[in-house]
PDB file of C-alpha atoms and ligand atoms in Angstrom:
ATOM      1  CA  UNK A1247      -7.182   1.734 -17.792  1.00  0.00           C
ATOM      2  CA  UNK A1248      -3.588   1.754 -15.942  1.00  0.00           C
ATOM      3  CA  UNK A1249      -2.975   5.047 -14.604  1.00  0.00           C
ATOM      4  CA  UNK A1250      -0.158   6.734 -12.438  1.00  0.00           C
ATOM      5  CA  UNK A1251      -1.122  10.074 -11.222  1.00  0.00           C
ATOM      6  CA  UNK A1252       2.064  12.406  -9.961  1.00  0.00           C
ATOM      7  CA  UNK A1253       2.726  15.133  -8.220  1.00  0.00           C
ATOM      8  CA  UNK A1254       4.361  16.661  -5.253  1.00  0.00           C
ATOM      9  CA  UNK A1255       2.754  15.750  -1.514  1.00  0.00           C
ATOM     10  CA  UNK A1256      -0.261  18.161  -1.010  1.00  0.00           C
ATOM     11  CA  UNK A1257      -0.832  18.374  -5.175  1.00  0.00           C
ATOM     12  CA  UNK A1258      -4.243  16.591  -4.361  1.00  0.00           C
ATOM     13  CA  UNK A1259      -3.597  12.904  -5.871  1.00  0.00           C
ATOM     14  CA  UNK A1260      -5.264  10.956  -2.939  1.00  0.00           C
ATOM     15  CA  UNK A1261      -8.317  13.296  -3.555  1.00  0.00           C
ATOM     16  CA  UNK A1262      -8.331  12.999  -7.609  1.00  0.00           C
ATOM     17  CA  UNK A1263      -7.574   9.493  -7.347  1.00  0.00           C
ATOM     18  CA  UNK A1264     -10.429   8.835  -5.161  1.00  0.00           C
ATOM     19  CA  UNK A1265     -13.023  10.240  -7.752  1.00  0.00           C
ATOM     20  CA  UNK A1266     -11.164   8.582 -11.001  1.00  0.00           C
ATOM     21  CA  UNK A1267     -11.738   5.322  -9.141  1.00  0.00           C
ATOM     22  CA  UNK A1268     -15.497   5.949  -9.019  1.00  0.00           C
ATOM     23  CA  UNK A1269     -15.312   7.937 -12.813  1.00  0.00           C
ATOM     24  CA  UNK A1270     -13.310   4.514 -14.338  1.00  0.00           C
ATOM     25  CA  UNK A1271     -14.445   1.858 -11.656  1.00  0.00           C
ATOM     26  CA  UNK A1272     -10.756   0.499 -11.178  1.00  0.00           C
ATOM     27  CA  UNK A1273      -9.208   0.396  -7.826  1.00  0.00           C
ATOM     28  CA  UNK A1274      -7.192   3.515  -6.145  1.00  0.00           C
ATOM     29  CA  UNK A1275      -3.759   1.920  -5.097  1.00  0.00           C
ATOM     30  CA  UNK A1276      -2.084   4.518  -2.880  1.00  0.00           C
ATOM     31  CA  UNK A1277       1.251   3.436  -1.494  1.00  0.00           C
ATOM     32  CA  UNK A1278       0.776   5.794   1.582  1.00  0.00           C
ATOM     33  CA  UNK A1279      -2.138   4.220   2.471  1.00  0.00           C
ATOM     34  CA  UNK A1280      -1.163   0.864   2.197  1.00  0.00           C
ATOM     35  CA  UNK A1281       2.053   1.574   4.254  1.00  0.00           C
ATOM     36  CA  UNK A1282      -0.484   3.657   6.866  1.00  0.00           C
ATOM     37  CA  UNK A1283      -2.552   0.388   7.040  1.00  0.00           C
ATOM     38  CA  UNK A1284       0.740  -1.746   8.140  1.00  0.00           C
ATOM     39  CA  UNK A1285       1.434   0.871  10.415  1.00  0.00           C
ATOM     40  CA  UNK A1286      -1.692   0.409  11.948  1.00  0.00           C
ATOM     41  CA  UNK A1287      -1.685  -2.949  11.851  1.00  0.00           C
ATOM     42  CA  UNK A1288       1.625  -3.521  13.831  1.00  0.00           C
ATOM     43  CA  UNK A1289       2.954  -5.547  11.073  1.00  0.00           C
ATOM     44  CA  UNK A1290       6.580  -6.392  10.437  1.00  0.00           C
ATOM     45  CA  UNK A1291       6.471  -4.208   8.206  1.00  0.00           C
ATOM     46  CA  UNK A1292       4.837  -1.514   9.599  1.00  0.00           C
ATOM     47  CA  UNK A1293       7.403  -0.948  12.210  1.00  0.00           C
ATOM     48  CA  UNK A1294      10.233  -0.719   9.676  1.00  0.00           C
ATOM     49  CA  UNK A1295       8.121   1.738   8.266  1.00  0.00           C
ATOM     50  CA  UNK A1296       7.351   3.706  10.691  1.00  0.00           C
ATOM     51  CA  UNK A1297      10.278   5.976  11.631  1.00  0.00           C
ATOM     52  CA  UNK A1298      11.062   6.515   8.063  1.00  0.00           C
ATOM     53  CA  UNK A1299       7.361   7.328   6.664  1.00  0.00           C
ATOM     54  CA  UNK A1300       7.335  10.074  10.293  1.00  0.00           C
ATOM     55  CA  UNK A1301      10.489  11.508   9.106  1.00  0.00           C
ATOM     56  CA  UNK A1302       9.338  12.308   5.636  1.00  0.00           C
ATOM     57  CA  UNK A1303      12.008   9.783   4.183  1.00  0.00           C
ATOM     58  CA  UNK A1304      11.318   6.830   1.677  1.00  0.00           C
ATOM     59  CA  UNK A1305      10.972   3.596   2.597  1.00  0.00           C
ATOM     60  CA  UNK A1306      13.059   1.376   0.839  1.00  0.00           C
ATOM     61  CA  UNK A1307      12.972   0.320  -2.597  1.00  0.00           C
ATOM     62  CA  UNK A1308      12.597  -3.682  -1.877  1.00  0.00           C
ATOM     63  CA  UNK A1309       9.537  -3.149   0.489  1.00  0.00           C
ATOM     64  CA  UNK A1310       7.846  -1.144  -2.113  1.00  0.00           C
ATOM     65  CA  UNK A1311       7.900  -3.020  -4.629  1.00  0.00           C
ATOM     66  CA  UNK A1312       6.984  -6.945  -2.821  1.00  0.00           C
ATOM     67  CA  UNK A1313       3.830  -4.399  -1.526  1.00  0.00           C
ATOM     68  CA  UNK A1314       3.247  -3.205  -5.060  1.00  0.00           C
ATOM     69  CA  UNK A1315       3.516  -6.641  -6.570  1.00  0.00           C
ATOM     70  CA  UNK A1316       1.467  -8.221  -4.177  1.00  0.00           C
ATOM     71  CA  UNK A1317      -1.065  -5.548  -4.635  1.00  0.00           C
ATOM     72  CA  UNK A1318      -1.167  -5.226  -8.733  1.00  0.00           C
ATOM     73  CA  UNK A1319      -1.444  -9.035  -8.548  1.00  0.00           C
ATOM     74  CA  UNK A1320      -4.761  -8.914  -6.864  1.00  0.00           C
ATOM     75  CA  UNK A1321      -8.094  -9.987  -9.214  1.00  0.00           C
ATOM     76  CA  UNK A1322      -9.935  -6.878  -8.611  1.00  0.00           C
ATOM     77  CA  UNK A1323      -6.817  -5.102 -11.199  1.00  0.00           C
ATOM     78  CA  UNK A1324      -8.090  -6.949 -14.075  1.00  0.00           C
ATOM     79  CA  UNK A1325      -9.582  -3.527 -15.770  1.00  0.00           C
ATOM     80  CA  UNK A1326      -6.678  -1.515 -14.821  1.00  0.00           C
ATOM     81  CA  UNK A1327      -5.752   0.653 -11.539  1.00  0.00           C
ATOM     82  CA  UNK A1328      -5.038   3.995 -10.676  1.00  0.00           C
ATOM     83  CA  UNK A1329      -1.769   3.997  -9.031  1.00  0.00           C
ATOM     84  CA  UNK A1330      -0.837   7.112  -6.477  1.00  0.00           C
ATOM     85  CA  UNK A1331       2.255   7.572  -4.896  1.00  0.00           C
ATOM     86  CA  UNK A1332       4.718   4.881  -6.610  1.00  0.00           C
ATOM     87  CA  UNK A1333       7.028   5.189  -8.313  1.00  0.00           C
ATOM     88  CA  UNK A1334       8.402   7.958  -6.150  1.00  0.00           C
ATOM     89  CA  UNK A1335      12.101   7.163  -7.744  1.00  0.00           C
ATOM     90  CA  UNK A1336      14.016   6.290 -10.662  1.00  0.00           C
ATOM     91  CA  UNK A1337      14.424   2.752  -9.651  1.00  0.00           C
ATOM     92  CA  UNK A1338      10.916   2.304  -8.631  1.00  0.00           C
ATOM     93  CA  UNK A1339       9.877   3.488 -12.147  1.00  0.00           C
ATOM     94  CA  UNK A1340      12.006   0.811 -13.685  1.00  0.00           C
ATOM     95  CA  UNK A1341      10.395  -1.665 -11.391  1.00  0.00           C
ATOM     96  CA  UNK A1342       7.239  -0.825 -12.204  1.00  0.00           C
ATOM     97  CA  UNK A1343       7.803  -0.809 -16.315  1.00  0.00           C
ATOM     98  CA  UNK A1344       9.346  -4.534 -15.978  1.00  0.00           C
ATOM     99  CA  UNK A1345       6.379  -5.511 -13.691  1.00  0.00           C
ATOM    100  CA  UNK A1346       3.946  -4.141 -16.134  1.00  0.00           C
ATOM    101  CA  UNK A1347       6.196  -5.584 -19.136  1.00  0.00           C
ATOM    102  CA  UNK A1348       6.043  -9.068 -17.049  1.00  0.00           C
ATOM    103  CA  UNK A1349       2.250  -9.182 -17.047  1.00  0.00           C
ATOM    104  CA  UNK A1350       1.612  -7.776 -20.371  1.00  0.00           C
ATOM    105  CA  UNK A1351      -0.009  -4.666 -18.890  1.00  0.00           C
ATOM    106  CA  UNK A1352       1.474  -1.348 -19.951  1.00  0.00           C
ATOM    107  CA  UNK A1353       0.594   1.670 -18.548  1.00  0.00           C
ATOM    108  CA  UNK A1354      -1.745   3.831 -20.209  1.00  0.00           C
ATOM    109  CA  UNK A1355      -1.015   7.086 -18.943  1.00  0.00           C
ATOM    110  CA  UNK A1356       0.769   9.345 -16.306  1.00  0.00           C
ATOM    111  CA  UNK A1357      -0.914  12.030 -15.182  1.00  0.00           C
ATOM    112  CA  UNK A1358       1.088  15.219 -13.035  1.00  0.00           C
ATOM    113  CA  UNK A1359      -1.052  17.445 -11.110  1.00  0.00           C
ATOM    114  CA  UNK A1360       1.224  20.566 -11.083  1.00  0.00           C
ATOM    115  CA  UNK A1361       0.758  22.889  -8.264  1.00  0.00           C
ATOM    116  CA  UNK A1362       3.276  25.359  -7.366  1.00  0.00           C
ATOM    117  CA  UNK A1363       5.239  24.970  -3.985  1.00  0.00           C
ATOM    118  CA  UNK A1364       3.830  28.013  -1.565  1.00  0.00           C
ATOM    119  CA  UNK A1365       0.372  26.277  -2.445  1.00  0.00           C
ATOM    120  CA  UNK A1366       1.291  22.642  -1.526  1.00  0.00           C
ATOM    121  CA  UNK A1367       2.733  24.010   1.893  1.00  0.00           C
ATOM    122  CA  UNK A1368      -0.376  26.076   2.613  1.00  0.00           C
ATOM    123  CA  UNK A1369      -2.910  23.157   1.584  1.00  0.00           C
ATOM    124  CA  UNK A1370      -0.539  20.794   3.891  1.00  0.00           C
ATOM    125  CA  UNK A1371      -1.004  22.640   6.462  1.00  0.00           C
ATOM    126  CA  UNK A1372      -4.703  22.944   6.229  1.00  0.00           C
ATOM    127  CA  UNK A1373      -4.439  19.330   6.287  1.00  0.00           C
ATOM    128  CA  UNK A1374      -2.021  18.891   9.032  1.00  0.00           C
ATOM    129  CA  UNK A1375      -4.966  20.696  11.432  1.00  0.00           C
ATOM    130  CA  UNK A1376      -7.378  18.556  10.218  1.00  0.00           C
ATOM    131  CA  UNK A1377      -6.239  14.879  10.183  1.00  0.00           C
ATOM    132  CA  UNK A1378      -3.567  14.997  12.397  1.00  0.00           C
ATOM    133  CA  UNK A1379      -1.257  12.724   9.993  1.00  0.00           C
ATOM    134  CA  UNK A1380       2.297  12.272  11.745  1.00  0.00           C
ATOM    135  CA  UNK A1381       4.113  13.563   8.776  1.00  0.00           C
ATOM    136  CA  UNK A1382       2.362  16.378   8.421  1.00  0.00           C
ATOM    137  CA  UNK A1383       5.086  18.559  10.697  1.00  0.00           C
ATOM    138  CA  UNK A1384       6.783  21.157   9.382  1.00  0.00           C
ATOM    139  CA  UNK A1385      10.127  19.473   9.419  1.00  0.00           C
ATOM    140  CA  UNK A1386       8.742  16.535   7.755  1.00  0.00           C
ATOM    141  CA  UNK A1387       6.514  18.332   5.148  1.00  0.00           C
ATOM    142  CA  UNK A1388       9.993  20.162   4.466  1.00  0.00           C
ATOM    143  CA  UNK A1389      11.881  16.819   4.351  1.00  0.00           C
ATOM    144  CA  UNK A1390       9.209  15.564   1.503  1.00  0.00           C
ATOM    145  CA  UNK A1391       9.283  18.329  -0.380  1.00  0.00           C
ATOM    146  CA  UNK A1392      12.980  17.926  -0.708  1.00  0.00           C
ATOM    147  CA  UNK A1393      12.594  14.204  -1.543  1.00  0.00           C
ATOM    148  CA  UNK A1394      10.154  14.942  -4.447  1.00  0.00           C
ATOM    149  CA  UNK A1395      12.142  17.505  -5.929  1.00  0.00           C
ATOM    150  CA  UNK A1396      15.268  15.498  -5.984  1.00  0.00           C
ATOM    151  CA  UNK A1397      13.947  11.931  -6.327  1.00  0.00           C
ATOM    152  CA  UNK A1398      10.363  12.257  -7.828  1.00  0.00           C
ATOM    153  CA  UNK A1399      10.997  14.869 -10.006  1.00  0.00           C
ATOM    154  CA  UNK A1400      13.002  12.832 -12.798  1.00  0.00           C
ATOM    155  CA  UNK A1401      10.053  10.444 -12.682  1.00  0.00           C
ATOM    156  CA  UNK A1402       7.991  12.720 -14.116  1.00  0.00           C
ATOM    157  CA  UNK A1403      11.122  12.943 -17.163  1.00  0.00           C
ATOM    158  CA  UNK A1404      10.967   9.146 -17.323  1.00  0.00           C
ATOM    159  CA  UNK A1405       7.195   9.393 -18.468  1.00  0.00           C
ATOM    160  CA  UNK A1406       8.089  12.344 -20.649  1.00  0.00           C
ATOM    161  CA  UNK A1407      10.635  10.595 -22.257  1.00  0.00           C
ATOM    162  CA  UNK A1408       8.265   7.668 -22.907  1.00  0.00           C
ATOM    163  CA  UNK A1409       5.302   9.818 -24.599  1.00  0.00           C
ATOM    164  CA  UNK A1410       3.182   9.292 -21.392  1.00  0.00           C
ATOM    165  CA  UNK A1411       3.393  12.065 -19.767  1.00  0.00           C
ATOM    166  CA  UNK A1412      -0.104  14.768 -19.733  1.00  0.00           C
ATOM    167  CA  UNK A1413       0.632  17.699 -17.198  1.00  0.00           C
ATOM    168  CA  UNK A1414      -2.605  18.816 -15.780  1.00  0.00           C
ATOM    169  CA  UNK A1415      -2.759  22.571 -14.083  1.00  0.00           C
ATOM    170  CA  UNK A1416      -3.450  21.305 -10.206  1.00  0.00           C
ATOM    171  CA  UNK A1417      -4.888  25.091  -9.198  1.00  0.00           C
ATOM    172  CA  UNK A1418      -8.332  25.346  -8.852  1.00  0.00           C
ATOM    173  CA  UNK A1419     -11.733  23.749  -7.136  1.00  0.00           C
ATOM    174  CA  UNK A1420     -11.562  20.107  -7.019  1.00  0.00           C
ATOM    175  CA  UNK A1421     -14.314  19.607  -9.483  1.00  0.00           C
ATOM    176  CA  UNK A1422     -12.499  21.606 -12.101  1.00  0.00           C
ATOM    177  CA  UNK A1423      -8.918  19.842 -11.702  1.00  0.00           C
ATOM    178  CA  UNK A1424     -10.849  16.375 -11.746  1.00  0.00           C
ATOM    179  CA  UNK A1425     -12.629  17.522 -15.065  1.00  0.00           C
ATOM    180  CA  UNK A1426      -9.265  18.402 -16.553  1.00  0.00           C
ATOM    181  CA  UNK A1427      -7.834  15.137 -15.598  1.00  0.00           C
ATOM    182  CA  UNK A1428     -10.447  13.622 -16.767  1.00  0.00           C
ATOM    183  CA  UNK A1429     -10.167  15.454 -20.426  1.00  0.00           C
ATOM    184  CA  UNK A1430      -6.781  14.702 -20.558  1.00  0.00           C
ATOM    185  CA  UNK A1431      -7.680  10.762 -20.533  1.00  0.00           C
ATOM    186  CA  UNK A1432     -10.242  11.363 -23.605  1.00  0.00           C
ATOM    187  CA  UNK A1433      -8.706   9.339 -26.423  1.00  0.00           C
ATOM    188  CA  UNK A1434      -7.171  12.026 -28.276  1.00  0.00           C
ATOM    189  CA  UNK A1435      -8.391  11.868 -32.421  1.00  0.00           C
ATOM    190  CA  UNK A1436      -5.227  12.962 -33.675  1.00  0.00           C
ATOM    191  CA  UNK A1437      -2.457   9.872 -32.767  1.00  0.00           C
ATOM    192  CA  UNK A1438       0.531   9.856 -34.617  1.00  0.00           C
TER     193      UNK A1438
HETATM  194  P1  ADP B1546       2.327  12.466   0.414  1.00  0.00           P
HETATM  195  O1  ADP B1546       2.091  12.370  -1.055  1.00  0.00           O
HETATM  196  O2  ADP B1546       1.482  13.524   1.069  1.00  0.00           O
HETATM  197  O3  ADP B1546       3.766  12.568   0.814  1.00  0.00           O
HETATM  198  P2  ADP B1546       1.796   9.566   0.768  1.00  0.00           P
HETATM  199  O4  ADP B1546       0.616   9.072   1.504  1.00  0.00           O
HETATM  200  O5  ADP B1546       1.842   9.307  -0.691  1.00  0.00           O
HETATM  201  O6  ADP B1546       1.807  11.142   1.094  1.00  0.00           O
HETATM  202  O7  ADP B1546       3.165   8.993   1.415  1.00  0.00           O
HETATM  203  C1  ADP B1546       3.454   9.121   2.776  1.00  0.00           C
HETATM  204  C2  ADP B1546       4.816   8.501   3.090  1.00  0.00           C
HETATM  205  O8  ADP B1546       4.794   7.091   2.820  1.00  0.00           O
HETATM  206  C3  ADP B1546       5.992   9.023   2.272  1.00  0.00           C
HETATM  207  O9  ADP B1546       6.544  10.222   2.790  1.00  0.00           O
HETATM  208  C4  ADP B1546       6.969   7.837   2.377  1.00  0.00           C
HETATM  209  O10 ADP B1546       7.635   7.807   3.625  1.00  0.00           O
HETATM  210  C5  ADP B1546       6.055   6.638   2.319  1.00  0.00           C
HETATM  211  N1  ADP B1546       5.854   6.183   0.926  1.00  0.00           N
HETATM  212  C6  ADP B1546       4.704   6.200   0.202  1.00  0.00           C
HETATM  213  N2  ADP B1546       4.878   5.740  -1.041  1.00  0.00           N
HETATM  214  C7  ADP B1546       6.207   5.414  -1.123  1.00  0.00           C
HETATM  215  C8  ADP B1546       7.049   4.914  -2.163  1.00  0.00           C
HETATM  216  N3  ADP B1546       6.565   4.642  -3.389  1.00  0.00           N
HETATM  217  N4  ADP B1546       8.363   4.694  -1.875  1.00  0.00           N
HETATM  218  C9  ADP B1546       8.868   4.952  -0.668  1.00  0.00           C
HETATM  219  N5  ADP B1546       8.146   5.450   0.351  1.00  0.00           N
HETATM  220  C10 ADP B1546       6.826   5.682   0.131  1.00  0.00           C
END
């Protein structure tokens, strides 16, 4: 199963993604994390990234998508994926549909975790005390909130527009979001 999971930053995608890879056994492909991990690593890179990912701004487009492709090309993809944190823009989205087009791989579904905004500043926050992640400042937590109202947002249209779109209600105990995720990927009986 190929799976994008939305939502804004704090709307709990790195935590639902990380039990639908166990639930579906298909890898978790976070872009944060795989942009953390060059950061860490000193790469190229990772020092382009850097500044950017600490100021709550998006790295660009081109570096994105070479990390994607190299990523979604790996064997371990071969049952599908559950993609969290790309596309974060209109022009990633399009990307990603010709990628998926070029491989013969659609995607099956895109899931938004909705949570509403005083939440997703309180639970990043929470977050900020206990991992310590350099973006988690209050100017930058501001700055990505702006981004994904102006740039993610229409992503979440894009899927609409092409009937892929579930919106899942992200307020609540982790167990019972993940079980509504989860029912909104049961095969529904009544297609077309
Ligand atoms: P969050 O969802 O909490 O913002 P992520 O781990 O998904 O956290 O992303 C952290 C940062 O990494 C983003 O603010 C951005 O700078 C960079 N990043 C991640 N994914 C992308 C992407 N698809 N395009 C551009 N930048 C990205």
């Amino acid at each position: 199963m190929r799976l994008v999971l939305l939502g804004a930053p704090g709307s709990g995608k790195g935590t639902q993604a990380a039990r639908l890879k166990e639930h579906l056994q298909v890898p978790h492909i976070s872009t944060g994390d795989l942009l953390r991990a060059e950061v860490a690593a000193g790469s190229k890179l990772g020092l382009e990234a850097k500044e950017v990912m600490a100021r709550g701004e998006l790295v660009s487009d081109a570096i994105l998508l070479g990390m994607l492709e190299d990523r979604v090309s790996r064997a371990d993809t071969a049952n599908g994926f559950i993609l969290d944190g790309y596309p974060r823009n209109l022009t990633q989205a399009d990307a990603l549909d010709a990628l998926l087009k070029r491989i013969g791989q659609p995607m099956d579904y895109a899931v938004q975790l909705d949570v509403p905004t005083e939440l997703l500043v309180e639970r990043i926050a929470g977050r900020a005390a206990a991992e310590g992640r350099a973006d988690d400042n209050p100017e930058s937590v501001r700055k990505r909130l702006e981004v994904y109202n102006t740039q993610t947002a229409p992503v979440i249209e894009f899927y609409r527009q092409h009937g892929q779109l579930t919106v899942v209600d992200g307020v609540g105990a982790l167990d019972e979001v993940f079980n509504r995720v989860v029912s909104a990927l049961a095969p529904t009986a009544d297609v077309g």
